[in-house]
Amino acid sequence: MSFTVRPITPEEYAAAQAVWDACFPEDAAGYSDYYFACRTKPAYVLAAFLEDGRMAGALHALPYPLCFGTQVKRCAMIAGVATLPEQRHKGIAAALIRTAHARLAQEGVCAALLKPDVDFYAQFGYRPFAWHEQFRVEAGELAVPEPALHTPSAEEMLACYDALAAEYNGMMVRTVRDMELMRKETAVLGGEAFAAGGAYALCLAEEGGAELTELVGRNAMPLVYALAARFGAVRFRLPCGARPEGLPKGERMMFSMLCPLNREALLAGSGAESMEELLSGAKKPNCTLEFC
C-alpha cells in the first residue's frame, strides 16, 4: 500500500474532522465541533492520502509558544495523531510525525510536545519532560476553611496562570483569548470554571465527585477543599515538587514529552547547558498543563 503525506487544503477540513471522529468517537458528540472551530485550522493539519485520494490519517501541529528561562520559544503541540482503524499498522502515523517534524524545523520551530506514550513516541526522539502528581481529596478530609467560590473572568485566570508559569520552564505563553477558550472548552465538556483565594480550577463533574482538569494558583488548596465540599470529592494534579504541606503523597505520572527539533535554539537562554540538564529540571523545574 502506498500513500502520500501533505498539508490539507481548506476544502479537506471536513474530511480531517471525519477522521478525528472515527478515531476518537468519544469526541464526536460535540467536542470535535468545538476543537475544529476554535483550536485548530487547516493550516495546522497534515494528512495521509491513499492512492485513490481518500484521507487515511491526520495530525495536528498547533503553535505552542513556550517560555524557557526568560525567552519565549517557538514550539508546537502535536495533537490528534490518528489513523483510520482499517489503515493502521502500515506506517502512516510514523510518516505523519516525521513529516511534521521536518516541516516544523524548516519553519524555525525548536521543539514539539505531546501527550506521553513512551512506547510509541520515543522512537521519534520524544523524551519525558513534565511530571505531575495525582491526588484525590474527599469532603471533610482535612479541616481547613472553605472560601466562597465564584466564576472567574479570563483576566483573573490569566493573572493566576502567569504567576505560576514564571516558576517553571516549558509553560505555554497564554493570552486572555487562550483563557476564554479554556473556559469554553470546559463548558463544551459539561464543566465549569471556579475560583477562590487567588486560584482557579477547570472542573468536570463525574460519578462520585469531580475532576479538576486544570488547577492553577500558588495557594490552591483552599479552592480544592471548597470544591471537595461541593462535589463530595475531587481528583486533581499538581506539578511534581509542588505538593503542599499536609497533603498525602500522590501518584506520580508523566504528563508530557518533548522532542527537540533545534537543540541550540531551545537551550539558548534556558539556563541549561545540555538537553539532559534541561529535561532533568535541575536549573529550573519543568511543567506543562495542557493535554491537547
Backbone as CSV, one residue per row, in Angstrom:
resi,resn,N_x,N_y,N_z,CA_x,CA_y,CA_z,C_x,C_y,C_z
1,MET,0.841,-1.194,0.000,0.000,0.000,0.000,0.874,1.242,0.000
2,SER,0.547,2.200,-0.872,1.291,3.449,-0.887,0.372,4.594,-0.479
3,PHE,0.974,5.626,0.072,0.232,6.808,0.481,1.168,8.002,0.419
4,THR,0.599,9.176,0.407,1.378,10.408,0.426,0.941,11.236,1.625
5,VAL,1.871,12.030,2.155,1.590,12.914,3.287,1.788,14.355,2.826
6,ARG,0.812,15.184,3.082,0.890,16.602,2.696,-0.051,17.426,3.564
7,PRO,0.125,18.756,3.578,-0.857,19.604,4.261,-2.207,19.509,3.562
8,ILE,-3.270,19.632,4.332,-4.596,19.599,3.719,-4.932,20.975,3.147
9,THR,-5.932,21.005,2.298,-6.496,22.256,1.803,-7.718,22.604,2.657
10,PRO,-8.166,23.854,2.622,-9.383,24.188,3.384,-10.575,23.328,3.003
11,GLU,-10.638,22.903,1.754,-11.758,22.074,1.302,-11.713,20.676,1.919
12,GLU,-10.553,20.267,2.440,-10.413,18.939,3.031,-10.551,18.945,4.560
13,TYR,-10.910,20.112,5.105,-11.008,20.249,6.567,-12.091,19.342,7.144
14,ALA,-13.226,19.251,6.473,-14.315,18.392,6.962,-13.885,16.927,6.965
15,ALA,-13.100,16.524,5.969,-12.615,15.145,5.939,-11.672,14.882,7.104
16,ALA,-10.867,15.890,7.469,-9.972,15.740,8.622,-10.770,15.562,9.907
17,GLN,-11.879,16.285,10.037,-12.720,16.105,11.226,-13.369,14.732,11.215
18,ALA,-13.735,14.228,10.042,-14.323,12.888,9.960,-13.318,11.829,10.399
19,VAL,-12.041,12.013,10.055,-11.004,11.093,10.515,-10.888,11.172,12.041
20,TRP,-10.888,12.384,12.581,-10.819,12.569,14.033,-11.979,11.836,14.714
21,ASP,-13.188,12.046,14.210,-14.362,11.442,14.839,-14.320,9.915,14.754
22,ALA,-13.786,9.389,13.662,-13.697,7.939,13.524,-12.681,7.346,14.481
23,CYS,-11.603,8.096,14.752,-10.535,7.588,15.615,-10.759,7.913,17.086
24,PHE,-11.499,8.990,17.357,-11.796,9.395,18.728,-13.314,9.548,18.859
25,PRO,-14.052,8.452,18.825,-15.516,8.538,18.803,-16.109,9.236,20.020
26,GLU,-15.373,9.241,21.142,-15.887,9.924,22.327,-15.996,11.435,22.110
27,ASP,-15.281,11.969,21.094,-15.316,13.412,20.822,-16.387,13.796,19.812
28,ALA,-16.973,12.814,19.148,-17.885,13.106,18.045,-19.210,13.701,18.505
29,ALA,-19.516,13.625,19.801,-20.794,14.121,20.312,-20.826,15.635,20.466
30,GLY,-19.742,16.321,20.173,-19.752,17.773,20.290,-18.383,18.399,20.451
31,TYR,-17.465,17.669,21.105,-16.155,18.273,21.353,-15.409,18.547,20.055
32,SER,-15.474,17.646,19.096,-14.699,17.876,17.872,-15.223,19.090,17.112
33,ASP,-16.518,19.380,17.202,-17.038,20.597,16.567,-16.368,21.828,17.171
34,TYR,-16.261,21.857,18.492,-15.570,22.959,19.150,-14.097,22.995,18.737
35,TYR,-13.429,21.836,18.775,-11.988,21.783,18.511,-11.670,22.292,17.109
36,PHE,-12.451,21.850,16.132,-12.169,22.254,14.748,-12.597,23.691,14.473
37,ALA,-13.517,24.228,15.268,-13.934,25.617,15.092,-13.007,26.594,15.806
38,CYS,-12.447,26.165,16.967,-11.758,27.130,17.835,-10.290,26.847,18.094
39,ARG,-9.851,25.599,18.028,-8.496,25.279,18.463,-7.525,24.995,17.319
40,THR,-8.020,24.421,16.244,-7.149,24.084,15.126,-7.676,24.765,13.871
41,LYS,-6.952,24.608,12.778,-7.365,25.173,11.495,-6.666,24.397,10.377
42,PRO,-7.104,24.523,9.141,-6.496,23.731,8.059,-4.980,23.864,7.972
43,ALA,-4.449,25.047,8.242,-3.007,25.260,8.112,-2.192,24.433,9.098
44,TYR,-2.828,23.902,10.138,-2.115,23.125,11.155,-2.179,21.620,10.901
45,VAL,-2.892,21.185,9.861,-3.188,19.766,9.689,-2.386,19.155,8.539
46,LEU,-1.700,18.061,8.834,-1.112,17.191,7.823,-1.994,15.952,7.706
47,ALA,-2.064,15.417,6.511,-2.867,14.207,6.341,-2.171,13.238,5.398
48,ALA,-2.514,11.974,5.556,-2.029,10.914,4.673,-3.155,10.529,3.725
49,PHE,-2.834,10.456,2.428,-3.832,10.153,1.408,-3.447,8.872,0.678
50,LEU,-4.432,8.005,0.492,-4.229,6.787,-0.270,-4.200,7.104,-1.765
51,GLU,-3.847,6.118,-2.559,-3.740,6.326,-3.999,-5.054,6.771,-4.628
52,ASP,-6.169,6.355,-4.041,-7.472,6.736,-4.595,-7.958,8.085,-4.084
53,GLY,-7.099,8.795,-3.291,-7.443,10.122,-2.812,-8.099,10.173,-1.460
54,ARG,-8.433,9.030,-0.888,-9.078,9.022,0.426,-8.081,9.401,1.516
55,MET,-8.555,10.156,2.506,-7.736,10.508,3.655,-7.715,9.330,4.624
56,ALA,-6.514,8.873,4.964,-6.382,7.688,5.820,-5.907,8.019,7.222
57,GLY,-5.368,9.209,7.425,-4.878,9.595,8.743,-4.544,11.064,8.745
58,ALA,-4.373,11.622,9.938,-4.082,13.051,10.047,-3.344,13.347,11.342
59,LEU,-2.754,14.528,11.386,-2.001,15.001,12.557,-2.156,16.510,12.611
60,HIS,-2.279,17.045,13.827,-2.392,18.483,14.033,-1.135,18.981,14.752
61,ALA,-0.497,20.009,14.197,0.683,20.629,14.810,0.311,22.068,15.151
62,LEU,-0.070,22.294,16.405,-0.589,23.589,16.839,0.531,24.483,17.345
63,PRO,0.533,25.764,16.976,1.517,26.690,17.554,1.421,26.681,19.074
64,TYR,2.579,26.632,19.729,2.600,26.420,21.175,3.797,27.165,21.762
65,PRO,3.696,28.486,21.884,4.830,29.257,22.403,5.103,28.906,23.862
66,LEU,6.334,28.495,24.146,6.718,28.082,25.492,7.829,28.971,26.010
67,CYS,7.801,29.211,27.319,8.816,30.042,27.951,9.890,29.158,28.586
68,PHE,11.141,29.409,28.223,12.292,28.738,28.818,13.232,29.829,29.320
69,GLY,13.503,29.810,30.629,14.261,30.924,31.198,13.445,32.186,31.056
70,THR,14.015,33.188,30.386,13.296,34.447,30.164,12.896,34.599,28.704
71,GLN,13.056,33.541,27.914,12.800,33.637,26.481,11.591,32.807,26.070
72,VAL,10.843,33.334,25.118,9.720,32.605,24.540,10.213,31.877,23.290
73,LYS,9.985,30.583,23.234,10.453,29.755,22.132,9.284,29.344,21.238
74,ARG,9.555,29.303,19.936,8.561,28.775,19.003,8.534,27.256,19.124
75,CYS,7.432,26.732,19.618,7.268,25.293,19.769,5.934,24.897,19.163
76,ALA,5.676,23.598,19.131,4.421,23.089,18.581,3.891,21.996,19.486
77,MET,2.573,21.923,19.572,1.906,20.822,20.260,1.383,19.862,19.192
78,ILE,1.832,18.618,19.243,1.355,17.607,18.318,0.110,16.961,18.919
79,ALA,-0.980,16.997,18.193,-2.255,16.500,18.709,-2.995,15.733,17.626
80,GLY,-3.916,14.893,18.063,-4.802,14.227,17.119,-4.090,13.357,16.106
81,VAL,-3.005,12.692,16.517,-2.341,11.751,15.599,-3.280,10.563,15.427
82,ALA,-3.847,10.428,14.238,-4.933,9.469,14.054,-4.822,8.764,12.712
83,THR,-5.049,7.464,12.726,-5.121,6.655,11.507,-6.428,5.875,11.548
84,LEU,-7.144,5.867,10.446,-8.393,5.110,10.396,-8.144,3.657,10.788
85,PRO,-9.045,3.051,11.542,-8.796,1.694,12.050,-8.384,0.695,10.973
86,GLU,-8.991,0.760,9.823,-8.689,-0.228,8.775,-7.353,0.043,8.074
87,GLN,-6.710,1.188,8.373,-5.444,1.529,7.724,-4.265,1.520,8.700
88,ARG,-4.471,0.996,9.900,-3.407,1.017,10.900,-2.345,-0.049,10.628
89,HIS,-1.171,0.145,11.270,-0.031,-0.762,11.159,0.549,-0.788,9.742
90,LYS,0.457,0.356,9.070,1.022,0.477,7.723,2.033,1.615,7.623
91,GLY,2.415,2.180,8.776,3.424,3.238,8.786,2.890,4.636,8.594
92,ILE,1.574,4.805,8.623,1.004,6.130,8.363,1.323,7.109,9.485
93,ALA,1.112,6.705,10.732,1.373,7.616,11.852,2.850,8.021,11.884
94,ALA,3.740,7.080,11.669,5.172,7.393,11.670,5.502,8.395,10.576
95,ALA,4.934,8.212,9.385,5.186,9.141,8.287,4.639,10.530,8.600
96,LEU,3.474,10.597,9.229,2.905,11.891,9.619,3.820,12.616,10.596
97,ILE,4.315,11.911,11.598,5.159,12.535,12.615,6.471,13.013,12.012
98,ARG,7.121,12.176,11.216,8.410,12.568,10.618,8.234,13.752,9.670
99,THR,7.167,13.750,8.903,6.915,14.877,8.003,6.636,16.144,8.790
100,ALA,5.853,16.022,9.851,5.565,17.191,10.688,6.841,17.753,11.286
101,HIS,7.708,16.898,11.808,8.969,17.369,12.389,9.810,18.103,11.351
102,ALA,9.916,17.560,10.162,10.727,18.188,9.119,10.172,19.556,8.747
103,ARG,8.863,19.654,8.609,8.250,20.933,8.244,8.391,21.952,9.374
104,LEU,8.179,21.515,10.603,8.290,22.430,11.740,9.716,22.951,11.887
105,ALA,10.705,22.065,11.757,12.100,22.504,11.865,12.432,23.509,10.774
106,GLN,11.946,23.278,9.576,12.191,24.196,8.464,11.564,25.560,8.729
107,GLU,10.462,25.573,9.463,9.769,26.824,9.783,10.357,27.539,10.991
108,GLY,11.377,26.950,11.628,12.021,27.597,12.770,11.467,27.210,14.116
109,VAL,10.651,26.168,14.169,10.134,25.660,15.446,11.242,24.849,16.114
110,CYS,11.514,25.095,17.396,12.679,24.472,18.033,12.331,23.217,18.828
111,ALA,11.040,22.946,19.107,10.686,21.737,19.852,9.215,21.424,19.643
112,ALA,8.879,20.134,19.784,7.489,19.686,19.732,7.168,18.965,21.030
113,LEU,5.955,19.140,21.518,5.495,18.446,22.719,4.246,17.657,22.396
114,LEU,3.997,16.625,23.199,2.770,15.858,23.038,2.454,15.093,24.313
115,LYS,1.245,14.530,24.321,0.798,13.697,25.423,1.633,12.423,25.442
116,PRO,2.056,11.953,26.596,3.038,10.865,26.627,2.517,9.508,26.172
117,ASP,3.345,8.853,25.395,3.186,7.438,25.042,4.597,6.950,24.756
118,VAL,5.306,6.579,25.821,6.730,6.292,25.712,6.998,5.200,24.690
119,ASP,6.182,4.156,24.689,6.446,3.017,23.824,6.425,3.389,22.348
120,PHE,5.586,4.360,21.977,5.484,4.721,20.562,6.349,5.924,20.200
121,TYR,6.257,7.004,20.968,6.874,8.260,20.551,8.373,8.358,20.825
122,ALA,8.903,7.523,21.692,10.348,7.583,21.961,11.162,7.354,20.696
123,GLN,10.666,6.547,19.764,11.408,6.257,18.537,11.578,7.486,17.650
124,PHE,10.781,8.517,17.885,10.867,9.728,17.088,11.653,10.837,17.795
125,GLY,12.249,10.516,18.929,13.063,11.493,19.634,12.391,12.171,20.802
126,TYR,11.173,11.739,21.170,10.486,12.343,22.308,11.021,11.756,23.607
127,ARG,11.203,12.651,24.590,11.710,12.239,25.890,10.817,12.816,26.991
128,PRO,10.706,12.144,28.131,9.887,12.677,29.222,10.290,14.102,29.580
129,PHE,9.291,14.967,29.739,9.577,16.376,30.019,8.966,16.834,31.336
130,ALA,7.654,16.798,31.450,6.992,17.302,32.659,6.298,16.156,33.386
131,TRP,6.413,16.179,34.699,5.807,15.156,35.556,4.834,15.824,36.519
132,HIS,3.722,15.162,36.756,2.738,15.638,37.721,2.527,14.577,38.797
133,GLU,1.899,15.021,39.867,1.487,14.108,40.932,-0.036,14.186,41.025
134,GLN,-0.696,13.030,41.026,-2.157,12.986,41.060,-2.661,12.750,42.482
135,PHE,-3.740,13.440,42.824,-4.289,13.366,44.172,-5.805,13.196,44.121
136,ARG,-6.349,12.752,45.247,-7.799,12.727,45.462,-8.066,13.203,46.875
137,VAL,-8.966,14.154,46.999,-9.345,14.695,48.304,-10.859,14.580,48.444
138,GLU,-11.311,14.048,49.562,-12.742,13.922,49.815,-13.214,15.030,50.750
139,ALA,-14.485,15.304,50.688,-15.068,16.354,51.520,-14.788,16.076,52.988
140,GLY,-14.328,17.089,53.705,-14.071,16.957,55.126,-12.824,16.185,55.475
141,GLU,-12.021,15.801,54.475,-10.826,15.002,54.751,-9.802,15.787,55.568
142,LEU,-9.694,17.081,55.282,-8.792,17.946,56.042,-9.599,19.137,56.527
143,ALA,-9.413,19.474,57.773,-10.187,20.562,58.376,-9.517,21.897,58.065
144,VAL,-9.977,22.556,57.005,-9.460,23.876,56.642,-10.642,24.762,56.266
145,PRO,-10.478,26.066,56.373,-11.565,26.965,55.963,-11.872,26.797,54.480
146,GLU,-13.159,26.834,54.135,-13.570,26.704,52.742,-14.014,28.072,52.229
147,PRO,-13.257,28.678,51.318,-13.618,30.015,50.829,-14.837,29.971,49.926
148,ALA,-15.452,31.118,49.753,-16.589,31.213,48.840,-16.091,31.086,47.402
149,LEU,-16.831,30.341,46.606,-16.458,30.133,45.207,-17.103,31.199,44.321
150,HIS,-16.412,31.542,43.242,-17.002,32.421,42.245,-16.523,32.005,40.865
151,THR,-17.199,32.497,39.842,-16.802,32.229,38.458,-15.761,33.260,38.052
152,PRO,-14.565,32.838,37.690,-13.509,33.807,37.387,-13.640,34.378,35.982
153,SER,-13.139,35.581,35.809,-13.014,36.153,34.471,-11.765,35.586,33.809
154,ALA,-11.679,35.728,32.499,-10.482,35.284,31.789,-9.257,36.047,32.263
155,GLU,-9.439,37.314,32.574,-8.317,38.131,33.048,-7.821,37.650,34.414
156,GLU,-8.738,37.286,35.303,-8.349,36.762,36.621,-7.596,35.441,36.465
157,MET,-8.083,34.589,35.585,-7.414,33.315,35.347,-6.013,33.526,34.794
158,LEU,-5.869,34.451,33.872,-4.549,34.692,33.269,-3.560,35.204,34.305
159,ALA,-4.009,36.044,35.231,-3.107,36.542,36.277,-2.609,35.392,37.150
160,CYS,-3.500,34.469,37.514,-3.093,33.294,38.293,-2.108,32.442,37.495
161,TYR,-2.422,32.244,36.230,-1.590,31.394,35.374,-0.190,31.989,35.214
162,ASP,-0.120,33.283,34.932,1.183,33.922,34.714,2.065,33.838,35.955
163,ALA,1.458,33.983,37.132,2.223,33.898,38.375,2.821,32.504,38.541
164,LEU,2.059,31.471,38.213,2.568,30.111,38.309,3.595,29.820,37.215
165,ALA,3.315,30.267,35.996,4.183,29.967,34.864,5.595,30.495,35.062
166,ALA,5.740,31.602,35.777,7.058,32.198,35.980,7.991,31.287,36.770
167,GLU,7.444,30.304,37.455,8.259,29.428,38.293,8.809,28.213,37.540
168,TYR,8.412,28.047,36.249,8.748,26.819,35.531,9.291,27.104,34.136
169,ASN,10.034,26.138,33.604,10.336,26.078,32.179,9.251,25.277,31.486
170,GLY,8.899,25.689,30.271,8.003,24.900,29.443,6.543,25.261,29.511
171,MET,6.187,26.310,30.245,4.777,26.697,30.317,4.401,27.510,29.080
172,MET,3.229,27.229,28.537,2.735,27.958,27.377,2.527,29.426,27.733
173,VAL,2.879,30.294,26.810,2.617,31.727,26.979,1.177,31.966,26.530
174,ARG,0.305,32.201,27.483,-1.121,32.340,27.189,-1.543,33.800,27.109
175,THR,-2.695,33.998,26.475,-3.329,35.306,26.363,-4.723,35.222,26.986
176,VAL,-5.387,36.371,27.078,-6.769,36.380,27.570,-7.642,35.498,26.684
177,ARG,-7.417,35.541,25.375,-8.207,34.692,24.472,-7.980,33.212,24.775
178,ASP,-6.747,32.838,25.083,-6.479,31.444,25.444,-7.311,31.030,26.657
179,MET,-7.395,31.915,27.645,-8.161,31.588,28.838,-9.653,31.501,28.516
180,GLU,-10.121,32.374,27.640,-11.524,32.293,27.224,-11.804,30.958,26.544
181,LEU,-10.852,30.496,25.724,-11.026,29.209,25.050,-10.996,28.054,26.050
182,MET,-10.145,28.163,27.085,-10.115,27.117,28.104,-11.469,27.021,28.809
183,ARG,-12.060,28.156,29.117,-13.381,28.150,29.760,-14.438,27.583,28.818
184,LYS,-14.358,27.966,27.533,-15.326,27.474,26.558,-15.191,25.970,26.386
185,GLU,-13.970,25.476,26.303,-13.752,24.040,26.163,-14.333,23.284,27.346
186,THR,-14.120,23.807,28.545,-14.666,23.166,29.736,-16.187,23.144,29.692
187,ALA,-16.794,24.233,29.238,-18.250,24.287,29.134,-18.768,23.298,28.098
188,VAL,-18.059,23.164,26.969,-18.458,22.200,25.938,-18.478,20.790,26.502
189,LEU,-17.551,20.502,27.416,-17.459,19.183,28.032,-18.416,19.031,29.217
190,GLY,-19.185,20.077,29.488,-20.170,19.999,30.561,-19.658,20.459,31.908
191,GLY,-18.522,21.160,31.930,-17.924,21.582,33.186,-18.040,23.070,33.448
192,GLU,-17.381,23.507,34.515,-17.414,24.904,34.939,-16.033,25.345,35.402
193,ALA,-15.819,26.650,35.413,-14.620,27.234,35.996,-14.982,27.828,37.349
194,PHE,-14.135,27.589,38.346,-14.336,28.118,39.692,-13.050,28.815,40.139
195,ALA,-13.194,29.764,41.048,-12.030,30.446,41.607,-12.282,30.802,43.063
196,ALA,-11.183,30.912,43.793,-11.211,31.361,45.191,-9.774,31.559,45.645
197,GLY,-9.537,32.604,46.424,-8.247,32.800,47.072,-7.055,32.866,46.154
198,GLY,-7.195,33.464,44.975,-6.058,33.602,44.070,-5.731,32.344,43.294
199,ALA,-6.702,31.457,43.121,-6.518,30.229,42.348,-7.788,29.962,41.554
200,TYR,-7.635,29.188,40.467,-8.804,28.784,39.698,-8.684,27.310,39.345
201,ALA,-9.823,26.718,39.006,-9.861,25.317,38.595,-10.884,25.161,37.485
202,LEU,-10.554,24.332,36.513,-11.499,23.897,35.493,-12.013,22.544,35.935
203,CYS,-13.314,22.427,36.086,-13.894,21.324,36.845,-14.941,20.576,36.023
204,LEU,-14.783,19.251,35.947,-15.748,18.385,35.285,-16.348,17.441,36.314
205,ALA,-17.661,17.489,36.488,-18.320,16.579,37.420,-18.227,15.157,36.887
206,GLU,-18.072,14.194,37.790,-18.017,12.787,37.430,-18.702,11.998,38.541
207,GLU,-18.898,10.730,38.309,-19.551,9.911,39.315,-18.737,9.908,40.612
208,GLY,-19.368,10.298,41.688,-18.694,10.304,42.982,-17.832,11.506,43.253
209,GLY,-17.894,12.537,42.403,-17.068,13.709,42.664,-16.844,14.537,41.415
210,ALA,-15.618,15.041,41.268,-15.289,15.874,40.119,-13.800,15.760,39.825
211,GLU,-13.457,15.998,38.564,-12.057,16.057,38.153,-11.703,17.505,37.862
212,LEU,-10.605,17.968,38.429,-10.090,19.301,38.126,-9.084,19.136,36.998
213,THR,-9.503,19.434,35.782,-8.636,19.209,34.632,-7.488,20.200,34.588
214,GLU,-7.658,21.342,35.247,-6.554,22.290,35.409,-6.746,23.007,36.738
215,LEU,-5.690,23.030,37.535,-5.715,23.678,38.841,-4.509,24.600,38.910
216,VAL,-4.738,25.890,39.071,-3.656,26.877,38.994,-3.770,27.861,40.141
217,GLY,-2.667,28.061,40.826,-2.609,29.040,41.902,-1.508,28.685,42.872
218,ARG,-0.816,29.657,43.383,0.275,29.382,44.326,-0.257,28.811,45.637
219,ASN,-1.493,29.141,45.979,-2.121,28.596,47.181,-3.494,28.076,46.776
220,ALA,-3.498,26.905,46.122,-4.728,26.395,45.526,-5.527,25.489,46.445
221,MET,-4.959,25.082,47.578,-5.639,24.078,48.383,-6.959,24.551,48.983
222,PRO,-7.107,25.785,49.428,-8.436,26.195,49.895,-9.515,26.001,48.822
223,LEU,-9.164,26.289,47.562,-10.099,26.063,46.470,-10.397,24.571,46.324
224,VAL,-9.378,23.730,46.447,-9.570,22.285,46.358,-10.564,21.813,47.413
225,TYR,-10.396,22.261,48.655,-11.275,21.815,49.735,-12.700,22.321,49.540
226,ALA,-12.828,23.541,48.994,-14.162,24.068,48.734,-14.864,23.262,47.642
227,LEU,-14.121,22.861,46.638,-14.708,22.055,45.569,-15.006,20.634,46.048
228,ALA,-14.165,20.114,46.926,-14.443,18.798,47.501,-15.745,18.841,48.295
229,ALA,-15.957,19.920,49.038,-17.199,20.063,49.788,-18.399,20.156,48.849
230,ARG,-18.219,20.790,47.720,-19.322,20.974,46.769,-19.665,19.674,46.042
231,PHE,-18.625,18.917,45.642,-18.844,17.733,44.802,-18.713,16.413,45.559
232,GLY,-18.255,16.457,46.784,-18.066,15.243,47.567,-16.644,14.740,47.540
233,ALA,-15.944,14.926,46.423,-14.537,14.529,46.286,-14.015,15.148,45.000
234,VAL,-12.708,15.373,44.948,-12.102,15.896,43.717,-10.804,15.153,43.431
235,ARG,-10.560,14.941,42.140,-9.266,14.451,41.651,-8.560,15.610,40.965
236,PHE,-7.247,15.711,41.172,-6.516,16.829,40.574,-5.040,16.482,40.482
237,ARG,-4.312,17.310,39.725,-2.879,17.141,39.532,-2.148,18.396,39.961
238,LEU,-0.932,18.212,40.465,-0.018,19.315,40.750,1.346,18.956,40.155
239,PRO,2.135,19.964,39.740,3.483,19.650,39.270,4.270,18.929,40.358
240,CYS,5.056,17.930,39.967,5.880,17.230,40.953,6.776,18.229,41.670
241,GLY,6.838,18.096,42.982,7.610,19.028,43.794,6.794,20.173,44.338
242,ALA,5.513,20.264,43.928,4.670,21.376,44.378,3.637,20.948,45.406
243,ARG,3.759,19.736,45.952,2.775,19.243,46.919,2.832,20.076,48.191
244,PRO,1.715,20.680,48.598,1.699,21.498,49.810,1.798,20.645,51.071
245,GLU,2.264,21.266,52.133,2.405,20.561,53.407,1.043,20.068,53.876
246,GLY,1.006,18.845,54.362,-0.227,18.272,54.879,-0.998,17.427,53.893
247,LEU,-0.670,17.534,52.604,-1.352,16.719,51.605,-0.589,15.413,51.426
248,PRO,-1.231,14.272,51.605,-0.528,12.997,51.459,0.068,12.843,50.064
249,LYS,1.118,12.049,49.983,1.784,11.814,48.707,0.809,11.238,47.697
250,GLY,0.894,11.735,46.435,0.018,11.249,45.381,0.731,10.294,44.438
251,GLU,0.104,10.023,43.318,0.655,9.106,42.311,1.392,9.910,41.242
252,ARG,2.647,9.569,41.026,3.467,10.287,40.051,3.127,9.826,38.637
253,MET,3.004,10.794,37.709,2.672,10.461,36.332,3.443,11.366,35.376
254,MET,3.864,10.805,34.227,4.450,11.623,33.188,3.332,12.375,32.483
255,PHE,3.494,13.678,32.316,2.414,14.483,31.748,2.671,14.893,30.307
256,SER,3.931,15.083,29.941,4.223,15.472,28.565,5.603,14.988,28.167
257,MET,5.791,14.871,26.842,7.079,14.501,26.264,7.510,15.593,25.297
258,LEU,8.810,15.775,25.172,9.364,16.840,24.333,10.349,16.251,23.342
259,CYS,10.298,16.733,22.119,11.259,16.357,21.078,11.961,17.611,20.592
260,PRO,13.269,17.757,20.851,13.980,18.930,20.347,14.139,18.852,18.836
261,LEU,13.783,19.917,18.143,13.965,19.998,16.691,15.158,20.881,16.343
262,ASN,15.526,21.771,17.263,16.721,22.608,17.144,17.259,22.789,18.554
263,ARG,18.193,21.924,18.941,18.671,21.921,20.321,19.307,23.250,20.711
264,GLU,20.113,23.806,19.840,20.810,25.060,20.163,19.815,26.171,20.441
265,ALA,18.803,26.294,19.585,17.798,27.337,19.779,16.983,27.092,21.040
266,LEU,16.685,25.844,21.337,15.898,25.524,22.527,16.666,25.833,23.802
267,LEU,17.962,25.515,23.830,18.756,25.701,25.043,19.110,27.162,25.283
268,ALA,19.204,27.957,24.239,19.637,29.353,24.384,18.741,30.100,25.358
269,GLY,19.338,30.628,26.425,18.596,31.409,27.413,17.770,30.609,28.376
270,SER,17.823,29.273,28.276,17.006,28.430,29.148,17.616,28.248,30.531
271,GLY,18.915,28.552,30.659,19.625,28.316,31.912,20.281,26.961,31.965
272,ALA,19.983,26.100,30.987,20.577,24.760,30.933,21.640,24.725,29.835
273,GLU,22.667,23.904,30.052,23.753,23.809,29.077,23.628,22.577,28.192
274,SER,22.740,21.666,28.505,22.554,20.457,27.713,21.095,20.039,27.776
275,MET,20.685,19.179,26.841,19.319,18.684,26.881,19.073,17.866,28.141
276,GLU,20.071,17.126,28.570,19.918,16.329,29.792,19.621,17.228,30.985
277,GLU,20.349,18.352,31.066,20.128,19.276,32.175,18.758,19.925,32.074
278,LEU,18.343,20.280,30.854,17.032,20.886,30.668,15.924,19.912,31.053
279,LEU,16.017,18.689,30.567,14.969,17.701,30.826,14.899,17.296,32.296
280,SER,16.033,17.361,32.985,16.056,16.976,34.398,15.412,18.021,35.294
281,GLY,15.279,19.264,34.787,14.750,20.343,35.615,15.705,20.792,36.699
282,ALA,17.001,20.494,36.519,17.985,20.821,37.551,18.139,22.319,37.742
283,LYS,18.074,23.090,36.657,18.226,24.542,36.756,16.912,25.227,37.109
284,LYS,15.842,24.752,36.514,14.508,25.293,36.760,13.518,24.177,36.472
285,PRO,12.549,23.928,37.350,11.651,22.791,37.126,10.818,22.964,35.867
286,ASN,10.452,21.846,35.252,9.648,21.840,34.038,8.179,21.612,34.363
287,CYS,7.319,22.228,33.586,5.887,21.983,33.776,5.141,22.331,32.494
288,THR,4.186,21.515,32.140,3.152,21.865,31.150,1.813,21.491,31.768
289,LEU,0.752,22.156,31.305,-0.566,21.902,31.867,-1.559,21.356,30.850
290,GLU,-1.303,21.581,29.558,-2.303,21.248,28.542,-2.171,19.803,28.074
291,PHE,-3.312,19.147,27.989,-3.431,17.890,27.237,-4.130,18.263,25.948
292,CYS,-3.481,18.058,24.832,-4.077,18.523,23.577,-4.521,17.350,22.736
